CSV table of C-alpha atoms in Angstrom, one decimal:
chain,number,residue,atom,x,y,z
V,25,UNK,CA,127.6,144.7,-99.3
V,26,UNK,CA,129.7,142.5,-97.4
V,27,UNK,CA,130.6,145.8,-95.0
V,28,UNK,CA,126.9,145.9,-94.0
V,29,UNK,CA,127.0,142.2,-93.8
V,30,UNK,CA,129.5,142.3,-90.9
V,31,UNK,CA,128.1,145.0,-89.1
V,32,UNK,CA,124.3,143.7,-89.2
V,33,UNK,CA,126.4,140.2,-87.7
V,34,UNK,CA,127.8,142.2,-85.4
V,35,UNK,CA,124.8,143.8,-84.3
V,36,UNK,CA,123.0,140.2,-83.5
V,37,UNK,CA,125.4,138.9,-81.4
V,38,UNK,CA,125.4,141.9,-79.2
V,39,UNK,CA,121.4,141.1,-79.0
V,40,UNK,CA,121.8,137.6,-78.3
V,41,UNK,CA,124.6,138.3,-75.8
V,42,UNK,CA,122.3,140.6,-73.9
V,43,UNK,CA,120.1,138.1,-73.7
V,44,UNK,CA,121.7,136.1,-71.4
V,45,UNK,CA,122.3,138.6,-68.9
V,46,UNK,CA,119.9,141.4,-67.4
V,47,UNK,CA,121.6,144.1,-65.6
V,48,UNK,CA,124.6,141.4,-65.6
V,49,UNK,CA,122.0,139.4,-63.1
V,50,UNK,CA,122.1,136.0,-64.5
V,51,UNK,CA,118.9,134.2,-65.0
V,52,UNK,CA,117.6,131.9,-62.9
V,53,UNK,CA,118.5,128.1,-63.5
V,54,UNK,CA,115.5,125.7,-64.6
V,55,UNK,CA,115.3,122.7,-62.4
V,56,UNK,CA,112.8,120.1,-61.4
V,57,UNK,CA,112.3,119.2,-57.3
V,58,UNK,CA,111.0,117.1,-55.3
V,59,UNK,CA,109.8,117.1,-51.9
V,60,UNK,CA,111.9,114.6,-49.4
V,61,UNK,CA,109.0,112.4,-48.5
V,62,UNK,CA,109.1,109.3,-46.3
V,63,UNK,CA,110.2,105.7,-48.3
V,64,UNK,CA,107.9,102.8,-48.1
V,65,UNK,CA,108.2,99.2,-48.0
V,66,UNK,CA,107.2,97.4,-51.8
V,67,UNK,CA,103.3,96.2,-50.6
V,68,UNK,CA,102.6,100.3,-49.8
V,69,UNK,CA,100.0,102.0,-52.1
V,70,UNK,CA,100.3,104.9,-53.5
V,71,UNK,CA,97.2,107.2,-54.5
V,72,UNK,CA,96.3,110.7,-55.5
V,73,UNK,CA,94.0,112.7,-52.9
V,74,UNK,CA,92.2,115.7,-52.5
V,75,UNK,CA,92.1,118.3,-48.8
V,76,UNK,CA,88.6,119.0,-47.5
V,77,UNK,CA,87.5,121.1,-45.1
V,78,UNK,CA,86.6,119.2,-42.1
V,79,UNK,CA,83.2,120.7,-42.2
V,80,UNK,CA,82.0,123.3,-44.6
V,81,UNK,CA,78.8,126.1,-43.5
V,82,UNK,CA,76.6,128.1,-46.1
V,83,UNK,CA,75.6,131.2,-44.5
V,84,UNK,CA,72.1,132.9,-45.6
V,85,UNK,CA,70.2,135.5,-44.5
V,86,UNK,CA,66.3,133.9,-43.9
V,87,UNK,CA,64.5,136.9,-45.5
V,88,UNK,CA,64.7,138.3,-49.3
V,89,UNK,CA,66.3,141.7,-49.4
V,90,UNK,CA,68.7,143.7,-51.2
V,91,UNK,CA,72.8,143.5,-49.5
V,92,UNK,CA,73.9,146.9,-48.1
V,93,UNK,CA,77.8,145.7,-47.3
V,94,UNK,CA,79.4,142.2,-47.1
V,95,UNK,CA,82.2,142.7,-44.3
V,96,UNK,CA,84.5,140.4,-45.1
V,97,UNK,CA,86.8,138.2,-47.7
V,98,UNK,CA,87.6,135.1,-49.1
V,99,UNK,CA,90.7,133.3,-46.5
V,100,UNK,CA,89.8,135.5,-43.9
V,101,UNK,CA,89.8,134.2,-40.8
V,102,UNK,CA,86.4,134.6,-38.5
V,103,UNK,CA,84.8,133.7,-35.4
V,104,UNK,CA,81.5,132.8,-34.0
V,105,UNK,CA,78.9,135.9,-33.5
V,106,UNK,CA,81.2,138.5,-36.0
V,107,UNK,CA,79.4,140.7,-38.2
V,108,UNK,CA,79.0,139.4,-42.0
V,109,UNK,CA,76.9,141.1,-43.9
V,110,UNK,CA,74.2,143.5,-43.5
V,111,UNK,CA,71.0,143.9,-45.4
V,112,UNK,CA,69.3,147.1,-46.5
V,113,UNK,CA,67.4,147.4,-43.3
V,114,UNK,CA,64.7,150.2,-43.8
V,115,UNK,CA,61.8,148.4,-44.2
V,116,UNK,CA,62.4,146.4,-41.1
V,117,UNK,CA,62.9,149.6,-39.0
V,118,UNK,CA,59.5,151.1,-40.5
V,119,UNK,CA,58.0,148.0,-39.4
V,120,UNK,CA,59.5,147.8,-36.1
V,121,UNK,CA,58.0,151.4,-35.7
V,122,UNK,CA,54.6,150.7,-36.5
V,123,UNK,CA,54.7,147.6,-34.4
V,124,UNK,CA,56.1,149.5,-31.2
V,125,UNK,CA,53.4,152.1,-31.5
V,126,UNK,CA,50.4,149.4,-31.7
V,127,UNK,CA,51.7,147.6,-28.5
V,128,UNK,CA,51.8,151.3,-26.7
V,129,UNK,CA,48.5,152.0,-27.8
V,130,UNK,CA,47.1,148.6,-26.7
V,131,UNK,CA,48.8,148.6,-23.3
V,132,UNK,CA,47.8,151.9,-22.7
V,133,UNK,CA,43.7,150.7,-24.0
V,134,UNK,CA,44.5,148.1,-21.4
V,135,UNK,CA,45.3,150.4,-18.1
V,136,UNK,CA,41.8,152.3,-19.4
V,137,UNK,CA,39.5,149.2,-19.4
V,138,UNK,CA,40.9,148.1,-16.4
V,139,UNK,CA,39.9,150.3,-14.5
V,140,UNK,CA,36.5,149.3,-15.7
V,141,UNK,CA,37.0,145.8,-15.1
V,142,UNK,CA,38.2,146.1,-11.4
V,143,UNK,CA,34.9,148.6,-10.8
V,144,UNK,CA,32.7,145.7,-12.6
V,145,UNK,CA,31.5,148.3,-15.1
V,146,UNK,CA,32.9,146.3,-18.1
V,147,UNK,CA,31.7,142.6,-19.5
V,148,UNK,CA,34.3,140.0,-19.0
V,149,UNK,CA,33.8,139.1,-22.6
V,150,UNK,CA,35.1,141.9,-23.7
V,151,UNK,CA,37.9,142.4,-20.8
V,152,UNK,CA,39.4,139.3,-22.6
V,153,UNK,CA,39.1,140.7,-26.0
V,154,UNK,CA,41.2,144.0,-24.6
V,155,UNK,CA,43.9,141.4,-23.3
V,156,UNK,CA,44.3,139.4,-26.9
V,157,UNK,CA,44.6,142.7,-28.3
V,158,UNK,CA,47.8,143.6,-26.2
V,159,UNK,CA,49.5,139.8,-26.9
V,160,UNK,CA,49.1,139.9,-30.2
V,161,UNK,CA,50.7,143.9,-30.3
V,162,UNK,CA,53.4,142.1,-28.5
V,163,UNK,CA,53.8,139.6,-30.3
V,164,UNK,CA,53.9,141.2,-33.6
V,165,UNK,CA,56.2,143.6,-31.8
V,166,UNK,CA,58.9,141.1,-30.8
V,167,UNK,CA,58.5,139.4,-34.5
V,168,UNK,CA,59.1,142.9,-35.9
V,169,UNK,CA,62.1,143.2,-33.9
V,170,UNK,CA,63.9,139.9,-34.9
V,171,UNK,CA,62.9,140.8,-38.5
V,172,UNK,CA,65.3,143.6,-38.3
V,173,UNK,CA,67.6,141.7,-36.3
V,174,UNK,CA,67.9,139.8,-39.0
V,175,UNK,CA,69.1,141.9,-41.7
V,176,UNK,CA,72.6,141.6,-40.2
V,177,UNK,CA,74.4,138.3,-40.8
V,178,UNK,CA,76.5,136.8,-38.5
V,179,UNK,CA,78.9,134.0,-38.4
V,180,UNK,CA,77.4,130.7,-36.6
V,181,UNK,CA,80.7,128.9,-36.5
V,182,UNK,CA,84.4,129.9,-36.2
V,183,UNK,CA,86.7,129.5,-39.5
V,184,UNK,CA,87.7,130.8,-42.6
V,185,UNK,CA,85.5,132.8,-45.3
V,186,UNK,CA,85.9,129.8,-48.4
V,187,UNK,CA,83.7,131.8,-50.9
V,188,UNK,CA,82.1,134.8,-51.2
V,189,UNK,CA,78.9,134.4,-53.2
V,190,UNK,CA,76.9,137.7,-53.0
V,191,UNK,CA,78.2,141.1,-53.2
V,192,UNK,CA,76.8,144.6,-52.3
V,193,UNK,CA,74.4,146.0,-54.3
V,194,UNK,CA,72.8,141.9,-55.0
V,195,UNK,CA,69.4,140.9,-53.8
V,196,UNK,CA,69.8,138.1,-51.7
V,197,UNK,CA,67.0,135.4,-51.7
V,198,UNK,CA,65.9,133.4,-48.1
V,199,UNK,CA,68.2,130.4,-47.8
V,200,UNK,CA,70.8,131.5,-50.7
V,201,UNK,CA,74.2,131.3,-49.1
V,202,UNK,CA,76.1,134.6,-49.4
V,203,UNK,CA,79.4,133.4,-47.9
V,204,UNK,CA,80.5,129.7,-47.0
V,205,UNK,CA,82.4,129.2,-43.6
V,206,UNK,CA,85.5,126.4,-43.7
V,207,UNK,CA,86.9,124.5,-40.5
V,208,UNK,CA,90.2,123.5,-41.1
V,209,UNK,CA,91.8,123.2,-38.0
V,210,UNK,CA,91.6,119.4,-39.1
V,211,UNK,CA,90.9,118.4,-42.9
V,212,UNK,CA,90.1,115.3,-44.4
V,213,UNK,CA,92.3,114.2,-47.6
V,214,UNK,CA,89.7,112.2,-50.2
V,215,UNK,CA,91.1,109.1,-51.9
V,216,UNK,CA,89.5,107.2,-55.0
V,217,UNK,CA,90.3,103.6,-53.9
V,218,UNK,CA,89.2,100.5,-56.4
V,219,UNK,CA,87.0,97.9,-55.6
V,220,UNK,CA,89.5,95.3,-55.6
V,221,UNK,CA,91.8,97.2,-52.9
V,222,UNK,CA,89.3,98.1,-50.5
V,223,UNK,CA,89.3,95.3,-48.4
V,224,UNK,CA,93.2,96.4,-47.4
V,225,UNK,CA,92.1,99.3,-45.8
V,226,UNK,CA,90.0,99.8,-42.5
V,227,UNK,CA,89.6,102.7,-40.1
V,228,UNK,CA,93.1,102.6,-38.8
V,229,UNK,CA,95.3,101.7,-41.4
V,230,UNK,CA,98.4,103.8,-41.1
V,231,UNK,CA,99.0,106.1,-44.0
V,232,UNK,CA,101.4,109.3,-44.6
V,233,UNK,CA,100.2,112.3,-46.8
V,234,UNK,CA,102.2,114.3,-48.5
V,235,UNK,CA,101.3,117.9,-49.9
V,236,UNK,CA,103.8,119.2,-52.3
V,237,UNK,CA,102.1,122.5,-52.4
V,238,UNK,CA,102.4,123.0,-48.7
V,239,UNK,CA,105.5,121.5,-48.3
V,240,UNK,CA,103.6,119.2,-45.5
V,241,UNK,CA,104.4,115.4,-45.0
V,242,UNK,CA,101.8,114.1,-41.8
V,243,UNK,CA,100.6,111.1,-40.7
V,244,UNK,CA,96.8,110.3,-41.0
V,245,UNK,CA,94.5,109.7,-38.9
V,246,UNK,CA,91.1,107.7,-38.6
V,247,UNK,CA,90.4,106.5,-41.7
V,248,UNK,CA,86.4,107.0,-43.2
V,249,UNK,CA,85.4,104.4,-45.8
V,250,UNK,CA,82.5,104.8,-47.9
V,251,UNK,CA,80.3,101.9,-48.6
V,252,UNK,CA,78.4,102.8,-51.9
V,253,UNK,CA,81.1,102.7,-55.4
V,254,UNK,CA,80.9,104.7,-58.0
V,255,UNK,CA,78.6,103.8,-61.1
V,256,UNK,CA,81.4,104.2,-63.9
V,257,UNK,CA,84.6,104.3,-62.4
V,258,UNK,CA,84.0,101.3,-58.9
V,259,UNK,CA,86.1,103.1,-56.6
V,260,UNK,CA,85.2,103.6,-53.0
V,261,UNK,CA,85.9,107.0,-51.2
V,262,UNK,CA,88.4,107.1,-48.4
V,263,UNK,CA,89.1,110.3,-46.4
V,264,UNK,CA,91.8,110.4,-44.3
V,265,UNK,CA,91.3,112.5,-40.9
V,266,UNK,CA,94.7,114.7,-40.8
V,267,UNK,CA,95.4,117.4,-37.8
V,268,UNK,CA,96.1,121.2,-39.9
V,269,UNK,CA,97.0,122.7,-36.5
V,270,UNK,CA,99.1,125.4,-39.0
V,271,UNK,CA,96.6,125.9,-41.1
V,272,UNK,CA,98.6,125.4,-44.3
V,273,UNK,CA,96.4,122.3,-45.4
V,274,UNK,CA,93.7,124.1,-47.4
V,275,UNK,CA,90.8,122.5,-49.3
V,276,UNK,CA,91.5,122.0,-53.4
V,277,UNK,CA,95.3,120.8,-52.7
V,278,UNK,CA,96.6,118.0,-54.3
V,279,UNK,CA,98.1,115.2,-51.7
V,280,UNK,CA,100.1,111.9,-52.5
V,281,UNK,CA,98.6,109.6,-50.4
V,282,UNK,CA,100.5,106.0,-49.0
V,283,UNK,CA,98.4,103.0,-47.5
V,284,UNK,CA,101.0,100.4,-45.9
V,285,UNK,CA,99.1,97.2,-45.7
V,286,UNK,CA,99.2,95.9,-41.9
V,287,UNK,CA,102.4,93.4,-41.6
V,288,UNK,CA,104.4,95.7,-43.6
V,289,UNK,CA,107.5,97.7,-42.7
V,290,UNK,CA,108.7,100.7,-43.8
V,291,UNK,CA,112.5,101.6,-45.2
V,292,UNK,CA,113.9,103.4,-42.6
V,293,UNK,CA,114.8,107.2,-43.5
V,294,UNK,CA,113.6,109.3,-46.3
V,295,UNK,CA,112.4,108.0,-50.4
V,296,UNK,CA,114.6,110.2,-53.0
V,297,UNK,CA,114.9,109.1,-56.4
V,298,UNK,CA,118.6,107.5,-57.0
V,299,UNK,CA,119.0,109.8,-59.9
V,300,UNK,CA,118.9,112.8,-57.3
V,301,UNK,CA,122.4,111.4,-55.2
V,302,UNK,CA,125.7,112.6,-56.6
V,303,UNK,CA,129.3,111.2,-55.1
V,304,UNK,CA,131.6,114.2,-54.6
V,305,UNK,CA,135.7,113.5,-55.5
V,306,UNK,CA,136.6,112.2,-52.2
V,307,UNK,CA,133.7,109.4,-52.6
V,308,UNK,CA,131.2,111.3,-50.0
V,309,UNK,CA,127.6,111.4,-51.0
V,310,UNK,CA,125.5,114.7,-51.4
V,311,UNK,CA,122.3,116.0,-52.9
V,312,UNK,CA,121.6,119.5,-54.0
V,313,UNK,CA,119.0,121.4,-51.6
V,314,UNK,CA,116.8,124.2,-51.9
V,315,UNK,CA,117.2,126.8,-49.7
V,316,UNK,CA,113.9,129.4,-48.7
V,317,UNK,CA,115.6,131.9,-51.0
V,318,UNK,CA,115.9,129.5,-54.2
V,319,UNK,CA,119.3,128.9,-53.9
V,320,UNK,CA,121.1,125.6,-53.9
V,321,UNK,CA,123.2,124.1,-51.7
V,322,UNK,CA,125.1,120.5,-51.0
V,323,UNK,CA,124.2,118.2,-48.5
V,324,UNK,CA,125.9,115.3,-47.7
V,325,UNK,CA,123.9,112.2,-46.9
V,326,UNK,CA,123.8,108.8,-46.1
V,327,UNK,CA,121.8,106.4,-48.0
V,328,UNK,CA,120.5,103.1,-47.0
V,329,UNK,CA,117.9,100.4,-49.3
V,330,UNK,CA,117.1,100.8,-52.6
V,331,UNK,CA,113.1,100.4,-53.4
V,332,UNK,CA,112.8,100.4,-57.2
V,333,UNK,CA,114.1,103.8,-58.5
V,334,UNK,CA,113.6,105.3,-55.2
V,335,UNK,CA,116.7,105.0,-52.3
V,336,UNK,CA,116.2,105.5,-48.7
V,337,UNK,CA,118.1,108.5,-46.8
V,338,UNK,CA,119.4,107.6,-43.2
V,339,UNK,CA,120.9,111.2,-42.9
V,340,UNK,CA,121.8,114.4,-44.0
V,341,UNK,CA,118.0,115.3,-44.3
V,342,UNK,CA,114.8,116.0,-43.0
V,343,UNK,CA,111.1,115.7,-43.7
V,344,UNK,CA,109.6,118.3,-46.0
V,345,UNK,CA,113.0,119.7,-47.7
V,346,UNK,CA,112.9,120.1,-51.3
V,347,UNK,CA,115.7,118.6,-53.7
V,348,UNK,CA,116.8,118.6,-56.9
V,349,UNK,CA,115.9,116.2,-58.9
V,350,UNK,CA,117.1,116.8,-62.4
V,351,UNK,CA,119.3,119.7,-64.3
V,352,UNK,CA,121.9,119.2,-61.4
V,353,UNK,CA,124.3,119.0,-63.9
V,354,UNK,CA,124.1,123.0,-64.1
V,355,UNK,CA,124.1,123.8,-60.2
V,356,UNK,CA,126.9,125.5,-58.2
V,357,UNK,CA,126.8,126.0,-54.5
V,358,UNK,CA,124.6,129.3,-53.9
V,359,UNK,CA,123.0,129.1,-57.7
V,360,UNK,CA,119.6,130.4,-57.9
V,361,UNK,CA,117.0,128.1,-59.4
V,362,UNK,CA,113.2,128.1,-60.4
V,363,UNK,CA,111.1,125.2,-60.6
């Protein structure tokens, strides 16, 4: 009994060593980050914000029919005049055909009677008559034509596909949008701001956006105030104009977004939390940095003012890097991390 004891012992700790190790890779090291963003005086406000598109399009087609293909996908990138979608298209042509052959056989009624007209054998009354006869061939003719031109949708604006909303195969009703078209060569970052802290911000009041998701930290731009609150919660909306030129600002992303209150001044350098800055053994300071590849690496810096819990950096680092902020404890120089 106590034989089998020891070897069903023996046999769990090889299992939990294994654990540890995969292919005697070890595993990833935990760790939480933070993006170095840029420190603010104490009088700067702090908000959560949503990126919008700078202006969104719903595409339809303007007659009911049934969708043959839809050409392209969400995030794709289009521009003006490119194919979209195309609609099943036979009835149109049938009717084109029709139309086409009723203005050839009114034209060709109209070289008949006027020979009859220029002879004076034929009553101007009726000469008229022959003549409505050929403009309203045309003109169903030419409305024929755009009908079928229309069963193929094309993109009125450059930009990027946001959503797809009919598929092949779907009926698509007049007006019902079957892909929506983003611009986001500039977006606009929407902030909740209370009633009692509007009146500190106006059109140009200078505020930085951060978007951890994007690794982005910008300046905004013009500022948009709304003037109507919100029933239930009395906050204004603010967006923030804020040049995408890389297109990595896209709409649904969380942003941090700072007001600094004219007057102010900011810290110089960059906010980390103090936490995040270790002293070495020969009294330097360094942080641990995030590389591309998820591996850490030291970096000395130099700090200057404290603000709160956060310290300015003065050097060693630049806007946008990502730093650990806690589980430091465990890092090496090269050790690979998740977060």
């Amino acid at each position: 009994m106590n034989k089998n004891m020891m070897m069903l012992l023996g046999v769990m700790l090889i299992c939990s060593c294994g654990e540890k190790k995969e292919n005697g890779v070890k595993a990833p090291t935990r760790v939480k980050t933070q993006i170095v963003s840029p420190a603010f005086a104490d009088d700067a406000q702090t908000y959560v914000g949503i990126v919008e598109e700078r202006e969104g399009t719903a595409v339809s087609f303007t007659a009911m029919g049934v969708v043959k293909r839809v050409l392209v996908n969400e995030g794709q990138a289009v521009g003006r005049g490119q194919l979209i979608a195309e609609m099943d298209d036979t009835q149109a042509r049938n009717l084109l055909s029709g139309s086409e052959a009723a203005m050839n056989q009114a034209n060709d009624a109209l070289e008949r009677y006027k020979m009859l007209h220029d002879n004076g054998s034929l009553p101007e009354v009726q000469w008229v008559e022959i003549q409505s006869k050929v403009a309203q061939a045309k003109s169903q003719y030419e409305a024929a034509k755009k009908n079928l031109a229309d069963c193929r949708l094309t993109a009125p604006v450059s930009g990027i596909i946001g959503k797809k909303l009919v598929g092949a195969g779907e009926t698509a009703m007049p007006s019902q949008a079957v892909v929506t078209i983003l611009d986001i060569s500039s977006v606009k970052v929407k902030v909740a701001v209370p009633e009692a802290e509007i009146s500190t911000i106006n059109a140009s009041t200078p505020s930085t956006i951060a978007v951890e998701a994007a690794q982005v930290t910008v300046s905004g731009g013009r500022i948009e105030k709304g003037i109507q609150a919100d029933a239930l919660t009395h906050t204004y909306d603010v967006r923030i104009n804020v040049p995408n030129g890389s297109r990595k600002l896209l709409p649904g992303m969380v942003a941090s977004v700072r007001f600094t209150a004219e007057g102010s001044q900011s810290i110089a350098g960059k906010s980390l939390p103090v936490t995040a800055v270790q002293k070495a053994a020969d009294g330097s300071l360094f942080v641990w940095t995030v590389a591309k590849d998820s591996t850490t690496h030291r970096s000395k810096v130099n700090i200057g003012a404290t603000n709160g819990n956060h310290v300015s950096i003065t050097e060693g680092l630049n806007m946008g890097q990502r730093v650990v902020t806690e589980g430091y404890q465990k890092l090496s120089e090269g050790t690979k991390v998740i977060f």
